[in-house]
């Protein structure tokens, strides 16, 4: 077991790509959050359901339980950006976890390249849960721009 874990939610695979590379670079454990009810992956329904849930503060149920964070010193949290906020499953995550005394990092992936507000929200949630934010990273379409994503991943993990 590593002293670092990457915990993330991914809808279309962009955050999944980044999370796996970060975990690989750091030799970290990894956990993908999955919701009981899956969100649509395409079309207008994707934006409607995802946007509505995140704006309304919905906390979707997870498949299974989150791993215990007790043995980890560093928690890296990743999410896609929905309506300038972390995806709705992160509402559930932050509701369930205690990050007291944990060093945390956050990353967000968007199609439009503006993850700043999302990362600010994640940092505030981390602080509310007792964690300390050490670093944040933004990614734009990592699956379409893997070279840029890999460069950002190397810079991000280099700080950790």
PDB file of C-alpha atoms in Angstrom:
ATOM      1  CA  UNK A   1       0.000   0.000   0.000  1.00  0.00           C
ATOM      2  CA  UNK A   2       1.213   3.454  -0.940  1.00  0.00           C
ATOM      3  CA  UNK A   3       0.925   6.519   1.290  1.00  0.00           C
ATOM      4  CA  UNK A   4      -0.855   8.297  -1.599  1.00  0.00           C
ATOM      5  CA  UNK A   5      -4.205   7.584  -3.233  1.00  0.00           C
ATOM      6  CA  UNK A   6      -5.829   9.082  -6.315  1.00  0.00           C
ATOM      7  CA  UNK A   7      -9.624   9.187  -5.973  1.00  0.00           C
ATOM      8  CA  UNK A   8     -11.626  10.385  -8.945  1.00  0.00           C
ATOM      9  CA  UNK A   9     -14.869  10.393 -10.877  1.00  0.00           C
ATOM     10  CA  UNK A  10     -14.818  10.207 -14.671  1.00  0.00           C
ATOM     11  CA  UNK A  11     -17.732  10.226 -17.081  1.00  0.00           C
ATOM     12  CA  UNK A  12     -16.151  10.178 -20.537  1.00  0.00           C
ATOM     13  CA  UNK A  13     -12.659   8.907 -19.747  1.00  0.00           C
ATOM     14  CA  UNK A  14     -10.700  12.168 -19.618  1.00  0.00           C
ATOM     15  CA  UNK A  15     -10.323  12.196 -15.837  1.00  0.00           C
ATOM     16  CA  UNK A  16      -9.708   8.438 -15.918  1.00  0.00           C
ATOM     17  CA  UNK A  17      -6.762   8.966 -18.291  1.00  0.00           C
ATOM     18  CA  UNK A  18      -5.253  11.679 -16.078  1.00  0.00           C
ATOM     19  CA  UNK A  19      -5.850   9.801 -12.806  1.00  0.00           C
ATOM     20  CA  UNK A  20      -4.186   6.630 -14.072  1.00  0.00           C
ATOM     21  CA  UNK A  21      -1.123   8.539 -15.298  1.00  0.00           C
ATOM     22  CA  UNK A  22      -0.815  10.456 -12.017  1.00  0.00           C
ATOM     23  CA  UNK A  23      -1.071   7.220 -10.015  1.00  0.00           C
ATOM     24  CA  UNK A  24       1.473   5.563 -12.295  1.00  0.00           C
ATOM     25  CA  UNK A  25       3.938   8.465 -11.961  1.00  0.00           C
ATOM     26  CA  UNK A  26       3.636   8.502  -8.169  1.00  0.00           C
ATOM     27  CA  UNK A  27       3.272   4.773  -7.514  1.00  0.00           C
ATOM     28  CA  UNK A  28      -0.018   5.680  -5.833  1.00  0.00           C
ATOM     29  CA  UNK A  29      -3.089   3.601  -5.151  1.00  0.00           C
ATOM     30  CA  UNK A  30      -6.133   4.514  -7.225  1.00  0.00           C
ATOM     31  CA  UNK A  31      -9.906   4.412  -6.753  1.00  0.00           C
ATOM     32  CA  UNK A  32     -12.550   5.304  -9.328  1.00  0.00           C
ATOM     33  CA  UNK A  33     -15.855   6.560  -7.932  1.00  0.00           C
ATOM     34  CA  UNK A  34     -18.831   4.961  -9.655  1.00  0.00           C
ATOM     35  CA  UNK A  35     -22.427   6.029  -9.193  1.00  0.00           C
ATOM     36  CA  UNK A  36     -25.309   3.627  -8.734  1.00  0.00           C
ATOM     37  CA  UNK A  37     -27.241   5.397 -11.478  1.00  0.00           C
ATOM     38  CA  UNK A  38     -25.013   6.226 -14.425  1.00  0.00           C
ATOM     39  CA  UNK A  39     -25.125   9.650 -16.038  1.00  0.00           C
ATOM     40  CA  UNK A  40     -25.755   9.876 -19.809  1.00  0.00           C
ATOM     41  CA  UNK A  41     -22.464  10.123 -21.684  1.00  0.00           C
ATOM     42  CA  UNK A  42     -23.666  11.906 -24.818  1.00  0.00           C
ATOM     43  CA  UNK A  43     -26.039  14.497 -26.157  1.00  0.00           C
ATOM     44  CA  UNK A  44     -28.300  16.980 -24.495  1.00  0.00           C
ATOM     45  CA  UNK A  45     -29.255  14.594 -21.682  1.00  0.00           C
ATOM     46  CA  UNK A  46     -25.639  14.526 -20.502  1.00  0.00           C
ATOM     47  CA  UNK A  47     -25.606  18.293 -20.041  1.00  0.00           C
ATOM     48  CA  UNK A  48     -29.135  18.454 -18.660  1.00  0.00           C
ATOM     49  CA  UNK A  49     -28.766  15.762 -15.994  1.00  0.00           C
ATOM     50  CA  UNK A  50     -25.181  16.540 -15.031  1.00  0.00           C
ATOM     51  CA  UNK A  51     -25.693  20.304 -14.943  1.00  0.00           C
ATOM     52  CA  UNK A  52     -28.987  20.058 -13.053  1.00  0.00           C
ATOM     53  CA  UNK A  53     -27.524  17.720 -10.436  1.00  0.00           C
ATOM     54  CA  UNK A  54     -24.407  19.760  -9.797  1.00  0.00           C
ATOM     55  CA  UNK A  55     -26.273  23.086  -9.612  1.00  0.00           C
ATOM     56  CA  UNK A  56     -28.909  21.536  -7.309  1.00  0.00           C
ATOM     57  CA  UNK A  57     -26.258  19.992  -5.043  1.00  0.00           C
ATOM     58  CA  UNK A  58     -27.474  16.436  -5.681  1.00  0.00           C
ATOM     59  CA  UNK A  59     -25.445  13.724  -3.933  1.00  0.00           C
ATOM     60  CA  UNK A  60     -25.757  10.596  -6.087  1.00  0.00           C
ATOM     61  CA  UNK A  61     -25.388   7.192  -4.441  1.00  0.00           C
ATOM     62  CA  UNK A  62     -22.172   5.281  -5.054  1.00  0.00           C
ATOM     63  CA  UNK A  63     -21.694   1.715  -6.149  1.00  0.00           C
ATOM     64  CA  UNK A  64     -19.905   0.223  -3.172  1.00  0.00           C
ATOM     65  CA  UNK A  65     -18.009   2.074  -0.481  1.00  0.00           C
ATOM     66  CA  UNK A  66     -15.140   4.519  -0.619  1.00  0.00           C
ATOM     67  CA  UNK A  67     -11.817   3.130   0.564  1.00  0.00           C
ATOM     68  CA  UNK A  68     -10.647   4.020   4.047  1.00  0.00           C
ATOM     69  CA  UNK A  69      -8.316   7.015   3.902  1.00  0.00           C
ATOM     70  CA  UNK A  70      -6.764   6.216   7.266  1.00  0.00           C
ATOM     71  CA  UNK A  71      -3.441   4.871   5.956  1.00  0.00           C
ATOM     72  CA  UNK A  72      -2.910   7.631   3.405  1.00  0.00           C
ATOM     73  CA  UNK A  73      -0.934  10.830   3.972  1.00  0.00           C
ATOM     74  CA  UNK A  74      -1.769  12.343   0.581  1.00  0.00           C
ATOM     75  CA  UNK A  75      -5.129  12.315  -1.217  1.00  0.00           C
ATOM     76  CA  UNK A  76      -5.340  13.395  -4.866  1.00  0.00           C
ATOM     77  CA  UNK A  77      -8.891  14.151  -5.971  1.00  0.00           C
ATOM     78  CA  UNK A  78      -9.983  14.430  -9.604  1.00  0.00           C
ATOM     79  CA  UNK A  79     -13.213  15.456 -11.300  1.00  0.00           C
ATOM     80  CA  UNK A  80     -14.673  16.633 -14.569  1.00  0.00           C
ATOM     81  CA  UNK A  81     -16.015  20.185 -14.663  1.00  0.00           C
ATOM     82  CA  UNK A  82     -19.807  20.401 -14.879  1.00  0.00           C
ATOM     83  CA  UNK A  83     -21.362  23.884 -14.992  1.00  0.00           C
ATOM     84  CA  UNK A  84     -18.074  25.343 -13.641  1.00  0.00           C
ATOM     85  CA  UNK A  85     -18.256  23.003 -10.609  1.00  0.00           C
ATOM     86  CA  UNK A  86     -16.900  19.556  -9.754  1.00  0.00           C
ATOM     87  CA  UNK A  87     -19.179  16.788 -11.064  1.00  0.00           C
ATOM     88  CA  UNK A  88     -22.096  15.907  -8.754  1.00  0.00           C
ATOM     89  CA  UNK A  89     -20.501  12.669  -7.445  1.00  0.00           C
ATOM     90  CA  UNK A  90     -17.918  14.890  -5.728  1.00  0.00           C
ATOM     91  CA  UNK A  91     -20.774  16.309  -3.610  1.00  0.00           C
ATOM     92  CA  UNK A  92     -21.252  12.804  -2.218  1.00  0.00           C
ATOM     93  CA  UNK A  93     -17.511  12.263  -1.837  1.00  0.00           C
ATOM     94  CA  UNK A  94     -16.988  15.433   0.194  1.00  0.00           C
ATOM     95  CA  UNK A  95     -20.053  14.640   2.282  1.00  0.00           C
ATOM     96  CA  UNK A  96     -18.649  11.215   3.235  1.00  0.00           C
ATOM     97  CA  UNK A  97     -14.943  11.858   3.876  1.00  0.00           C
ATOM     98  CA  UNK A  98     -12.829  13.194   6.699  1.00  0.00           C
ATOM     99  CA  UNK A  99      -9.628  14.777   5.368  1.00  0.00           C
ATOM    100  CA  UNK A 100      -8.292  16.001   8.724  1.00  0.00           C
ATOM    101  CA  UNK A 101      -4.521  16.136   8.658  1.00  0.00           C
ATOM    102  CA  UNK A 102      -4.342  14.981   5.028  1.00  0.00           C
ATOM    103  CA  UNK A 103      -2.254  16.671   2.355  1.00  0.00           C
ATOM    104  CA  UNK A 104      -4.540  16.999  -0.635  1.00  0.00           C
ATOM    105  CA  UNK A 105      -4.227  17.861  -4.291  1.00  0.00           C
ATOM    106  CA  UNK A 106      -6.994  18.446  -6.809  1.00  0.00           C
ATOM    107  CA  UNK A 107      -7.266  18.236 -10.556  1.00  0.00           C
ATOM    108  CA  UNK A 108     -10.086  18.991 -12.950  1.00  0.00           C
ATOM    109  CA  UNK A 109     -10.710  18.298 -16.602  1.00  0.00           C
ATOM    110  CA  UNK A 110     -12.916  20.346 -18.884  1.00  0.00           C
ATOM    111  CA  UNK A 111     -13.728  20.689 -22.543  1.00  0.00           C
ATOM    112  CA  UNK A 112     -13.538  24.474 -22.430  1.00  0.00           C
ATOM    113  CA  UNK A 113     -10.330  24.989 -20.522  1.00  0.00           C
ATOM    114  CA  UNK A 114     -11.724  26.932 -17.584  1.00  0.00           C
ATOM    115  CA  UNK A 115     -11.353  24.810 -14.464  1.00  0.00           C
ATOM    116  CA  UNK A 116     -10.360  27.582 -12.051  1.00  0.00           C
ATOM    117  CA  UNK A 117     -13.768  27.973 -10.358  1.00  0.00           C
ATOM    118  CA  UNK A 118     -14.128  24.192 -10.101  1.00  0.00           C
ATOM    119  CA  UNK A 119     -10.706  23.903  -8.451  1.00  0.00           C
ATOM    120  CA  UNK A 120     -11.539  26.766  -6.070  1.00  0.00           C
ATOM    121  CA  UNK A 121     -14.681  24.885  -5.011  1.00  0.00           C
ATOM    122  CA  UNK A 122     -12.716  21.662  -4.554  1.00  0.00           C
ATOM    123  CA  UNK A 123     -10.064  23.478  -2.496  1.00  0.00           C
ATOM    124  CA  UNK A 124     -12.759  25.015  -0.278  1.00  0.00           C
ATOM    125  CA  UNK A 125     -14.371  21.598   0.262  1.00  0.00           C
ATOM    126  CA  UNK A 126     -11.001  20.052   1.099  1.00  0.00           C
ATOM    127  CA  UNK A 127     -10.371  22.794   3.670  1.00  0.00           C
ATOM    128  CA  UNK A 128     -13.894  22.332   5.157  1.00  0.00           C
ATOM    129  CA  UNK A 129     -13.125  18.653   5.614  1.00  0.00           C
ATOM    130  CA  UNK A 130      -9.844  19.410   7.414  1.00  0.00           C
ATOM    131  CA  UNK A 131      -7.382  18.841   4.588  1.00  0.00           C
ATOM    132  CA  UNK A 132      -4.587  21.068   3.295  1.00  0.00           C
ATOM    133  CA  UNK A 133      -4.382  21.794  -0.428  1.00  0.00           C
ATOM    134  CA  UNK A 134      -0.849  21.389  -1.746  1.00  0.00           C
ATOM    135  CA  UNK A 135      -1.366  21.652  -5.499  1.00  0.00           C
ATOM    136  CA  UNK A 136      -4.007  21.868  -8.212  1.00  0.00           C
ATOM    137  CA  UNK A 137      -3.923  21.160 -11.934  1.00  0.00           C
ATOM    138  CA  UNK A 138      -6.187  21.917 -14.889  1.00  0.00           C
ATOM    139  CA  UNK A 139      -6.602  19.744 -17.949  1.00  0.00           C
ATOM    140  CA  UNK A 140      -8.390  20.521 -21.216  1.00  0.00           C
ATOM    141  CA  UNK A 141      -9.565  17.541 -23.272  1.00  0.00           C
ATOM    142  CA  UNK A 142      -6.781  15.167 -22.199  1.00  0.00           C
ATOM    143  CA  UNK A 143      -7.925  12.378 -24.536  1.00  0.00           C
ATOM    144  CA  UNK A 144      -7.843  14.735 -27.531  1.00  0.00           C
ATOM    145  CA  UNK A 145      -4.602  16.428 -26.444  1.00  0.00           C
ATOM    146  CA  UNK A 146      -2.604  13.666 -24.710  1.00  0.00           C
ATOM    147  CA  UNK A 147       0.807  15.284 -25.219  1.00  0.00           C
ATOM    148  CA  UNK A 148      -0.281  18.472 -23.422  1.00  0.00           C
ATOM    149  CA  UNK A 149      -1.941  16.395 -20.687  1.00  0.00           C
ATOM    150  CA  UNK A 150       1.173  14.274 -20.150  1.00  0.00           C
ATOM    151  CA  UNK A 151       3.296  17.426 -19.854  1.00  0.00           C
ATOM    152  CA  UNK A 152       0.915  18.885 -17.242  1.00  0.00           C
ATOM    153  CA  UNK A 153       0.810  15.557 -15.382  1.00  0.00           C
ATOM    154  CA  UNK A 154       4.618  15.486 -15.229  1.00  0.00           C
ATOM    155  CA  UNK A 155       4.707  19.073 -13.914  1.00  0.00           C
ATOM    156  CA  UNK A 156       1.920  18.370 -11.400  1.00  0.00           C
ATOM    157  CA  UNK A 157       3.449  15.146 -10.058  1.00  0.00           C
ATOM    158  CA  UNK A 158       6.874  16.781  -9.980  1.00  0.00           C
ATOM    159  CA  UNK A 159       5.548  19.216  -7.347  1.00  0.00           C
ATOM    160  CA  UNK A 160       4.363  16.367  -5.161  1.00  0.00           C
TER     161      UNK A 160
END
